Coordinates of C-alpha atoms (C1' of nucleotides) in Angstrom, one line a residue:
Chain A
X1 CA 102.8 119.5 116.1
X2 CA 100.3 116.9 118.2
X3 CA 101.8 113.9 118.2
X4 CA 100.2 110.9 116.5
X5 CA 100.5 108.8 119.7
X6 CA 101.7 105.6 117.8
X7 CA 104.9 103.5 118.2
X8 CA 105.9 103.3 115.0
X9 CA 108.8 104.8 112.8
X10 CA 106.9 106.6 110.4
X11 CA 104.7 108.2 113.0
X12 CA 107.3 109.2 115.0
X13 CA 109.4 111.1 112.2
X14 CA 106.8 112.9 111.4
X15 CA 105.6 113.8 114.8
X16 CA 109.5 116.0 114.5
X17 CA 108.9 117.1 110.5
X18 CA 105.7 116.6 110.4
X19 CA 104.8 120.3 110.8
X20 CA 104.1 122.8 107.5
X21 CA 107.6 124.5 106.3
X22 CA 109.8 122.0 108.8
X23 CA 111.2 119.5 105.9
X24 CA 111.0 122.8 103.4
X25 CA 113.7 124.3 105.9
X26 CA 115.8 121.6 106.2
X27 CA 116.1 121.0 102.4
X28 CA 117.6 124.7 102.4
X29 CA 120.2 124.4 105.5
X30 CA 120.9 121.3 103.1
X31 CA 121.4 123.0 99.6
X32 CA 123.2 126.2 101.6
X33 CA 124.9 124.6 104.4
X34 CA 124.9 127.0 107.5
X35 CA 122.3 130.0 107.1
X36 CA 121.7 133.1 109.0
X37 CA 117.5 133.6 109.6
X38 CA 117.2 135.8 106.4
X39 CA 119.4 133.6 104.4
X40 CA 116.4 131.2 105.3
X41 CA 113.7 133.3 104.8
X42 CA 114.8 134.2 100.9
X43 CA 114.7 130.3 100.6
X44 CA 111.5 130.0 101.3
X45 CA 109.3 132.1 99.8
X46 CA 105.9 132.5 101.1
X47 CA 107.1 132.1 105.4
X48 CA 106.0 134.2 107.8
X49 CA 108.7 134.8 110.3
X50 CA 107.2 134.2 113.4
X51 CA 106.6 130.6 111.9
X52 CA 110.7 130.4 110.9
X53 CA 111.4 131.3 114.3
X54 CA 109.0 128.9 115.8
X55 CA 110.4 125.9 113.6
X56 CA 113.7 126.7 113.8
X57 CA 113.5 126.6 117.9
X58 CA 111.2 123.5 117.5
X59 CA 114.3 122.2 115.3
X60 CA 116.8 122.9 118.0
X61 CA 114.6 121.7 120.7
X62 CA 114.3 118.1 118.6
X63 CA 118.3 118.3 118.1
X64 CA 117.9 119.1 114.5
X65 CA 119.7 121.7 114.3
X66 CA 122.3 123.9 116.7
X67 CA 122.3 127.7 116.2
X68 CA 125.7 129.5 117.1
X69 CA 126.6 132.9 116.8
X70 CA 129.0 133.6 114.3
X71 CA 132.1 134.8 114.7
X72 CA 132.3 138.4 114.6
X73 CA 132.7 139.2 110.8
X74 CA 128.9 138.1 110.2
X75 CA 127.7 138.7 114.0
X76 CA 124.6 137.0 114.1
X77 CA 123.5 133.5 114.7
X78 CA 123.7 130.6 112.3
X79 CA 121.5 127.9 112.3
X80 CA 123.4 124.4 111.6
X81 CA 122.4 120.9 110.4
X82 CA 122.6 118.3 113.3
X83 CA 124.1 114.8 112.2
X84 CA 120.6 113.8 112.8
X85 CA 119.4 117.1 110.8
X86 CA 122.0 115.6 107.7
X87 CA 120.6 112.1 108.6
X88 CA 117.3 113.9 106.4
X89 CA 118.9 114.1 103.1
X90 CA 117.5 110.4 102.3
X91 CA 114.5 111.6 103.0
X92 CA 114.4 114.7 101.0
X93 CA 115.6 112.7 98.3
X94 CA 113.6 109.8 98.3
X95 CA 110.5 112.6 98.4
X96 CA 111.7 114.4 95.8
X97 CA 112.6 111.8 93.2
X98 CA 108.4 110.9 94.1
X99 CA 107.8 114.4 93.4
X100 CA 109.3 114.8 90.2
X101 CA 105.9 113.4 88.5
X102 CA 104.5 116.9 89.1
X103 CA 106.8 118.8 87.4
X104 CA 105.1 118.7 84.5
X105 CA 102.0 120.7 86.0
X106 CA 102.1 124.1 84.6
X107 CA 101.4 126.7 87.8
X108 CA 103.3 129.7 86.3
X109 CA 103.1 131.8 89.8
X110 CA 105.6 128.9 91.5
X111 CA 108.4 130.5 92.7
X112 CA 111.8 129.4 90.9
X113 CA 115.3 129.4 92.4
X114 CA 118.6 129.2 91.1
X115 CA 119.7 126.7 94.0
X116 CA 117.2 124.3 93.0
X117 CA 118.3 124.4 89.4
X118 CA 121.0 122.9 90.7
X119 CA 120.3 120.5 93.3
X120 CA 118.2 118.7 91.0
X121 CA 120.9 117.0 88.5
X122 CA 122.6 116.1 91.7
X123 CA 119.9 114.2 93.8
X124 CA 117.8 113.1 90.5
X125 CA 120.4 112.0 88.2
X126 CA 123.3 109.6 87.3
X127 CA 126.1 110.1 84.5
X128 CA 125.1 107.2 82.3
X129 CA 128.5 107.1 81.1
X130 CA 130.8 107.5 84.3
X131 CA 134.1 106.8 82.4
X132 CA 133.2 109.3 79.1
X133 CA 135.2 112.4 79.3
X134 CA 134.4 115.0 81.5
X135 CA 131.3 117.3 80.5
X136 CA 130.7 120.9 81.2
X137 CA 126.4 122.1 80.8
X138 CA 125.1 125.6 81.3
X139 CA 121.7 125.8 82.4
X140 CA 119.2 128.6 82.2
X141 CA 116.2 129.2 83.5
X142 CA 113.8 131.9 84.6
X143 CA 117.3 134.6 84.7
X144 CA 118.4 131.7 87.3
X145 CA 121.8 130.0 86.1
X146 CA 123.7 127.4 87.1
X147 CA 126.8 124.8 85.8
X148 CA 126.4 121.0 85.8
X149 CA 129.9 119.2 85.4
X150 CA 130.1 115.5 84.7
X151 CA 133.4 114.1 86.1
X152 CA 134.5 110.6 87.0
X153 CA 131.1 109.6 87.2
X154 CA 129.9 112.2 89.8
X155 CA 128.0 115.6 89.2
X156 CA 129.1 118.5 90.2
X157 CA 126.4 121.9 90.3
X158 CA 127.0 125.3 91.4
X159 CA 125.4 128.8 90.1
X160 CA 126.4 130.7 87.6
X161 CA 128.2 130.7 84.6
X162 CA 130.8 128.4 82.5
X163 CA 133.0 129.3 80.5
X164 CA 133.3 127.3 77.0
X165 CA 130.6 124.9 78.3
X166 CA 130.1 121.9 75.9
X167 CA 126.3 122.4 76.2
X168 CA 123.5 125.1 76.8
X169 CA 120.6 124.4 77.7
X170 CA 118.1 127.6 78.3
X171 CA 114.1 127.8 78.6
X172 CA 111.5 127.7 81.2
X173 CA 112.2 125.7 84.6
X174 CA 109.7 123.5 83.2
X175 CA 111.4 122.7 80.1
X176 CA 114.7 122.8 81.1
X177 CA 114.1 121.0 84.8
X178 CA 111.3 118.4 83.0
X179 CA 114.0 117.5 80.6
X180 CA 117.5 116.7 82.9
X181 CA 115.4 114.9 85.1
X182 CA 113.4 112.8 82.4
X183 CA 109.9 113.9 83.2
X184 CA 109.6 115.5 79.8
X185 CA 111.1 114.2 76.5
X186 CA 113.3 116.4 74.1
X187 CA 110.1 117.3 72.0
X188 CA 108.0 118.4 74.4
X189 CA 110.8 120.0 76.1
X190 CA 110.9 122.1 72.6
X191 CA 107.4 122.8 72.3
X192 CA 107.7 124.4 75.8
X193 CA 110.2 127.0 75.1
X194 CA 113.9 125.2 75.4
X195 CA 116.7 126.0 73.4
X196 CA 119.9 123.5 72.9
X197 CA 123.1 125.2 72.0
X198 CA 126.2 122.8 71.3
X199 CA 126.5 119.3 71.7
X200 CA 123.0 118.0 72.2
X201 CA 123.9 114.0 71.9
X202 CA 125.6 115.0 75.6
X203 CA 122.2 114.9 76.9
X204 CA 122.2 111.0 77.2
X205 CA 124.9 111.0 79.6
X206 CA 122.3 112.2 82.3
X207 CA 119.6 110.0 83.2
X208 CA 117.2 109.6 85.5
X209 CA 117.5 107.6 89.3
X210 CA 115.2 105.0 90.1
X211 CA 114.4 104.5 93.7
X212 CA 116.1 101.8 95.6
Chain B
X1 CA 96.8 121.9 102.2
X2 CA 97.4 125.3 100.8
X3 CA 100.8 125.0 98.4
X4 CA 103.7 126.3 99.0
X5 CA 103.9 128.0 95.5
X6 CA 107.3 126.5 94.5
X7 CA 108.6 125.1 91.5
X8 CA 110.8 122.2 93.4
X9 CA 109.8 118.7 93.3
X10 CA 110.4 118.6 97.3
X11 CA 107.8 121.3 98.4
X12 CA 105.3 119.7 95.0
X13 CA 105.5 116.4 96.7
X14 CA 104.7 118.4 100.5
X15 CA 101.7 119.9 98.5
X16 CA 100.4 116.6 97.8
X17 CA 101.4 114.5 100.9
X18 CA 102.5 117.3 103.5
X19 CA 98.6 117.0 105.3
X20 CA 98.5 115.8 108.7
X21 CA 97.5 112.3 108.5
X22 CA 98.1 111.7 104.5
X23 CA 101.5 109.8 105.0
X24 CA 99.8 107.7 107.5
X25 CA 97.0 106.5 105.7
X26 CA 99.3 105.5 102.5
X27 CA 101.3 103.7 105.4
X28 CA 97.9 101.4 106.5
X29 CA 97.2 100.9 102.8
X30 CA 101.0 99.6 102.2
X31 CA 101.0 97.4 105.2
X32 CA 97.2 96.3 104.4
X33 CA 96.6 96.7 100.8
X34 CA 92.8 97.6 99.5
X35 CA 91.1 98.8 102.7
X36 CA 87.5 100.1 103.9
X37 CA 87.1 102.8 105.4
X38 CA 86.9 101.3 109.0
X39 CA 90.2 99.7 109.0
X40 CA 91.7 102.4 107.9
X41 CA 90.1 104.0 111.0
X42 CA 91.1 101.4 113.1
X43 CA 94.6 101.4 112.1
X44 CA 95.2 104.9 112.3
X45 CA 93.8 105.6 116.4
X46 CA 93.2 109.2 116.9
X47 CA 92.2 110.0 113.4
X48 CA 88.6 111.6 112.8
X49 CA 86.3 110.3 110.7
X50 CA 85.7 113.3 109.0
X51 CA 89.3 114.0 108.4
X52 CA 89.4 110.4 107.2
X53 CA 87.4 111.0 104.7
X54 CA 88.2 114.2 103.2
X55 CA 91.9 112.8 103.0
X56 CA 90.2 109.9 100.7
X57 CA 88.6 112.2 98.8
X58 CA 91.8 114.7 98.3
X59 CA 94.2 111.3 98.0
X60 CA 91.3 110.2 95.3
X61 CA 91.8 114.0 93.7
X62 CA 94.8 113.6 93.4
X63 CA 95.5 109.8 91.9
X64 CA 97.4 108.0 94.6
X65 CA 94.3 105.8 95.2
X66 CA 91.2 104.7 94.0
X67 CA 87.6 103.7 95.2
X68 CA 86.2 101.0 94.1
X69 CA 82.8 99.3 95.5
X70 CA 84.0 96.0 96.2
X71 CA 82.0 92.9 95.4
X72 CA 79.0 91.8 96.9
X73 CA 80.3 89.8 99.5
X74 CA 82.3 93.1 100.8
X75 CA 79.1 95.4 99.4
X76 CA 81.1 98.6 100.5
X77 CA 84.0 100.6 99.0
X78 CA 87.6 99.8 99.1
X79 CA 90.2 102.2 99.0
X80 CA 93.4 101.2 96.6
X81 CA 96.7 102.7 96.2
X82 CA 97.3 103.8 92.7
X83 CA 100.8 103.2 90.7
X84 CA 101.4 106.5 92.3
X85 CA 100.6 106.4 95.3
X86 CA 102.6 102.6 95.7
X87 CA 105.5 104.6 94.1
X88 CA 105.7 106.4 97.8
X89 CA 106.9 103.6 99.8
X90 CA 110.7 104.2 99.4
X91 CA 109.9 107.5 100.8
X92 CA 107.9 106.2 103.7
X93 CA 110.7 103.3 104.1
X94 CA 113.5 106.3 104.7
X95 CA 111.3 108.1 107.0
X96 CA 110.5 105.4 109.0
X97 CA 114.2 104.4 108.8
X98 CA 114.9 107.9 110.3
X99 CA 112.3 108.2 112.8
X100 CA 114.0 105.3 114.3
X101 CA 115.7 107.1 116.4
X102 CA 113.6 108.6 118.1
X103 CA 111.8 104.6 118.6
X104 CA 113.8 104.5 122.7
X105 CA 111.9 107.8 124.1
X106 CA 109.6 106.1 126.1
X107 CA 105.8 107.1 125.6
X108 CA 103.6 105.0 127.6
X109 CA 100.6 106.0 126.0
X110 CA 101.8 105.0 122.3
X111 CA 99.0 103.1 120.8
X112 CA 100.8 99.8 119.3
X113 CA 99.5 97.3 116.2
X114 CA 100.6 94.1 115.6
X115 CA 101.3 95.3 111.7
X116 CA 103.9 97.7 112.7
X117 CA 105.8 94.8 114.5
X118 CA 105.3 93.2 111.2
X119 CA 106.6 95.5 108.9
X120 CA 109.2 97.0 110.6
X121 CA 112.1 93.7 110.6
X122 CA 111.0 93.8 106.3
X123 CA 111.6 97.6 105.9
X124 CA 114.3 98.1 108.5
X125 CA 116.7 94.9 108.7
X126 CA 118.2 92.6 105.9
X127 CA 119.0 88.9 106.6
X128 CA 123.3 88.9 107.2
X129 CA 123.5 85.3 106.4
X130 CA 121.4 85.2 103.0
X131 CA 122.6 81.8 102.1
X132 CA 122.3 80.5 105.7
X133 CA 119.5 77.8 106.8
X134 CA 115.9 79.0 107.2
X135 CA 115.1 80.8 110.4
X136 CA 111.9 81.4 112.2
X137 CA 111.3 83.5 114.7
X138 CA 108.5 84.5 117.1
X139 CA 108.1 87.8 118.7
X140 CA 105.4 89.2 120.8
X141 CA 105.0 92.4 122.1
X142 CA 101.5 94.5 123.8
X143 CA 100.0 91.2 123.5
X144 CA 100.2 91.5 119.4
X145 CA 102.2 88.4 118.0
X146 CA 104.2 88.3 114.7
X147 CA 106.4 85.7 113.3
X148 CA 109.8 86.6 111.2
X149 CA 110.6 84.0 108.8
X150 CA 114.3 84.3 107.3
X151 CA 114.4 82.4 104.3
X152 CA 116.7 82.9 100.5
X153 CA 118.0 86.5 101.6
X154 CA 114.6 87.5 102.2
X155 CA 112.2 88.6 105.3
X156 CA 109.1 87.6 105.5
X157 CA 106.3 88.6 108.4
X158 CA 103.0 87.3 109.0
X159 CA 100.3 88.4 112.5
X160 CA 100.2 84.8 114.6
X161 CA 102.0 82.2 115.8
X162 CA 104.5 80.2 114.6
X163 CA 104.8 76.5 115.0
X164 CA 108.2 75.3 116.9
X165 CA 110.1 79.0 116.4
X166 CA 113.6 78.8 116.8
X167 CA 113.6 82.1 118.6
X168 CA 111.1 83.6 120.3
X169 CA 110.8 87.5 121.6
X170 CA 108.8 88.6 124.3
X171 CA 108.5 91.9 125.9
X172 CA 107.4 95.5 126.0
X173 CA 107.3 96.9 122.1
X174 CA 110.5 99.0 122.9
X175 CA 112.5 96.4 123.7
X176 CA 111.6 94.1 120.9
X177 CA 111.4 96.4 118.3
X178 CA 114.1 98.4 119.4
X179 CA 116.6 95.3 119.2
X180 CA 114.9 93.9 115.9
X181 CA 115.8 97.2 114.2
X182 CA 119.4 97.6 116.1
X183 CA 118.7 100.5 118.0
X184 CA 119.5 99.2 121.3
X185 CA 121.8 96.2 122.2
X186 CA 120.7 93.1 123.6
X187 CA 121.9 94.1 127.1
X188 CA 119.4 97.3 127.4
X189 CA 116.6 95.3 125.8
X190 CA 116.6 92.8 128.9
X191 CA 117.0 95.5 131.2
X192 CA 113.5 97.4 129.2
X193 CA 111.8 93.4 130.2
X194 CA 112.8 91.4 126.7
X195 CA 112.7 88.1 127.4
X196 CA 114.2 86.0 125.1
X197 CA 114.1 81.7 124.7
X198 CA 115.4 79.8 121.7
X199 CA 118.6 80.2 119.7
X200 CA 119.7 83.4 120.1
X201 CA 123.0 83.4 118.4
X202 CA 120.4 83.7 115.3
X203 CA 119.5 87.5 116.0
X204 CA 122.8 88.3 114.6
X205 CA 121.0 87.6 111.5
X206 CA 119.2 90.1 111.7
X207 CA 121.1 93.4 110.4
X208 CA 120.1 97.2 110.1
X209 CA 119.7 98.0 106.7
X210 CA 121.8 101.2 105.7
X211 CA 120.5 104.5 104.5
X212 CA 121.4 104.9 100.7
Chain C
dC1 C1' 77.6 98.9 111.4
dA2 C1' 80.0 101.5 107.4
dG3 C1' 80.6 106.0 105.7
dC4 C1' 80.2 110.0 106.0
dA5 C1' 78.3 115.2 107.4
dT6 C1' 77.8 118.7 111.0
dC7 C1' 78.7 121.1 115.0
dC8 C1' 81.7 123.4 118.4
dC9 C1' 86.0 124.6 120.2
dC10 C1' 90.6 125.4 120.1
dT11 C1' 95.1 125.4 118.0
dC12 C1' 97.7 126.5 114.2
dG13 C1' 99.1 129.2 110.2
dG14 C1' 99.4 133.6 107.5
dA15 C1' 99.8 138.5 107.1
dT16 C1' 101.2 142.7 108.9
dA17 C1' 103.2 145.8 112.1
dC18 C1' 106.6 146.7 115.3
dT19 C1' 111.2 146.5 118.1
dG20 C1' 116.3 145.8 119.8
Chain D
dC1 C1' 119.1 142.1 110.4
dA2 C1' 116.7 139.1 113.4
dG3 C1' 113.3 138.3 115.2
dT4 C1' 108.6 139.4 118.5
dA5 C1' 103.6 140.8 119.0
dT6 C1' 99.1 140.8 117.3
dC7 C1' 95.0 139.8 114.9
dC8 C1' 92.2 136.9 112.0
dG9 C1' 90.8 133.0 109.4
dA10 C1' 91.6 128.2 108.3
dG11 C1' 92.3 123.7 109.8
dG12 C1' 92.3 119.9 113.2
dG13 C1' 90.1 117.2 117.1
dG14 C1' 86.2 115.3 119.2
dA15 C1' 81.4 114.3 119.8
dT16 C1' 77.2 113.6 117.7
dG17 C1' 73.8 112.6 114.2
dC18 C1' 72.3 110.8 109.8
dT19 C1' 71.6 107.4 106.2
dG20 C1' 71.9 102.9 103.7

DNA sequence: CAGCATCCCCTCGGATACTG
DNA sequence: CAGTATCCGAGGGGATGCTG
């Protein structure tokens, strides 16, 4: 990317994440942790490669991120989060909790992913009751699924399935994303295609962040 | 900008804001507040008029500002951030609070404004003695002059001079900035030409604010 | 002079094909 | 699997011109 040519903060970051795809990237090396090129790629639907190769060296070349090769079970380079790369997850977050107001758009060609089905509670929402007992949600959306546990006042996500989960919660990302996050209330949420199975008063217990 | 086709609130907010230039121009309308078109332009060096304005028109599309004709006096339009579009500064504050890292490479030909010597102690620093006696401080930098008034916990910045500072900071922007924000210690900031006169036990007041 | 629109040129991004 | 090479169109930068 041309730099902006100004001293100033703002200018600067993005003069390094500026560029289409770069921030997308790092949100997946942060969801996933250490990814191989094509674990990458399936992120981020839509990339060409020759751009994900051209980031990802731009990336290393700004200290970013490091790519090793991996040891020899997997034998092919992984491409790591710097401590200045992980320095991003404010950022992400701060962008995302901004972007949430456009969830509510209906574009039914956007891709959906399991992944961010999950990171969502995580970055977007608190456990409005931290000391309650410990909660166990299923989520499903678009054949995507994922677990939400509320425990000692943190959130745990991962994919896949619970078993004996307290709450279901199963519609289109829209419905089901709109609603955890507070974009959407419960009736709208139902007019757009969610089902609630089980304990639907747990549904408090999540509600939205507000920035700083 | 083309979207990226995603149904995350990350790459919905990139489809809004991810433009070269976009980010910036919400930056001059945070620091400035209702602007014309020309100081927009002139806070923003580089940027061409025609890309000026269709960012307006596409920010306008969008909601994050408005155009209004101003009164006669003014007898042109103003361009005003939106509820929306105000609602981004938390993520411009943790970019800028990122890219200041990379605020020591030296770049000669960095344009500089007074406002981002302004805004930066108010975003970037709190006040580590918030019950502790007023504090005025006068720093000058590329021949643009700003005055830091500590003050209840709070920071307060104004363009000018300040009558009988109690500190005052002169010097190349790097240096001044760089040890207003706590990137570099007092020690390099004299060797980068800060000159400092006053009570200077009273920059430990000034403290980097923490990410999250 | 403010606020654009138009032009040219060049870089960048996107899609596809191809290779170690 | 992990990229590189190539082509083409879209977008950005800069200069200039137009309109009140």
């Amino acid at each position: 990317m041309r730099s902006y040519g100004q001293y100033c903060s703002i200018a600067r970051a993005l003069d390094v994440v500026g560029d289409r795809w770069t921030l997308l990237i790092v949100r997946e090396l942060l969801l996933q942790g250490p990814c191989r090129f094509t674990d990458l790629k399936k992120g981020l639907p839509g990339i060409a490669t020759n751009l994900l190769s051209s980031r990802l060296r731009e990336l290393e070349e700004a200290g970013l991120i490091t790519r090793e090769d991996a040891p020899p079970p997997v034998a092919t380079a992984l491409y790591t989060l710097s401590e200045d790369g992980l320095a991003l997850e404010p950022v992400l977050k701060s962008l995302g909790l901004w972007g949430l107001r456009f969830m509510t758009d209906e574009r039914p060609d956007d891709a959906f992913q399991g992944r961010w089905l999950a990171y969502a509670p995580v970055w977007f929402t608190t456990d409005a009751d931290p000391d309650g007992p410990p909660v166990v949600i299923q989520v499903v959306a678009a054949d995507e699924t994922a677990v939400i546990e509320l425990r000692d006042g943190r959130i745990h996500t991962r994919l896949g399935h619970a078993t004996d989960p307290d709450l279901v919660l199963d519609g289109p990302p829209r419905a089901v994303l709109g609603l955890l996050t507070g974009v959407i209330d419960r009736e709208l949420a139902g007019r757009l295609g969610l089902s609630v199975h089980g304990r639907r008063d747990l549904l408090t217990r999540l509600q939205p962040v507000t920035q700083d």
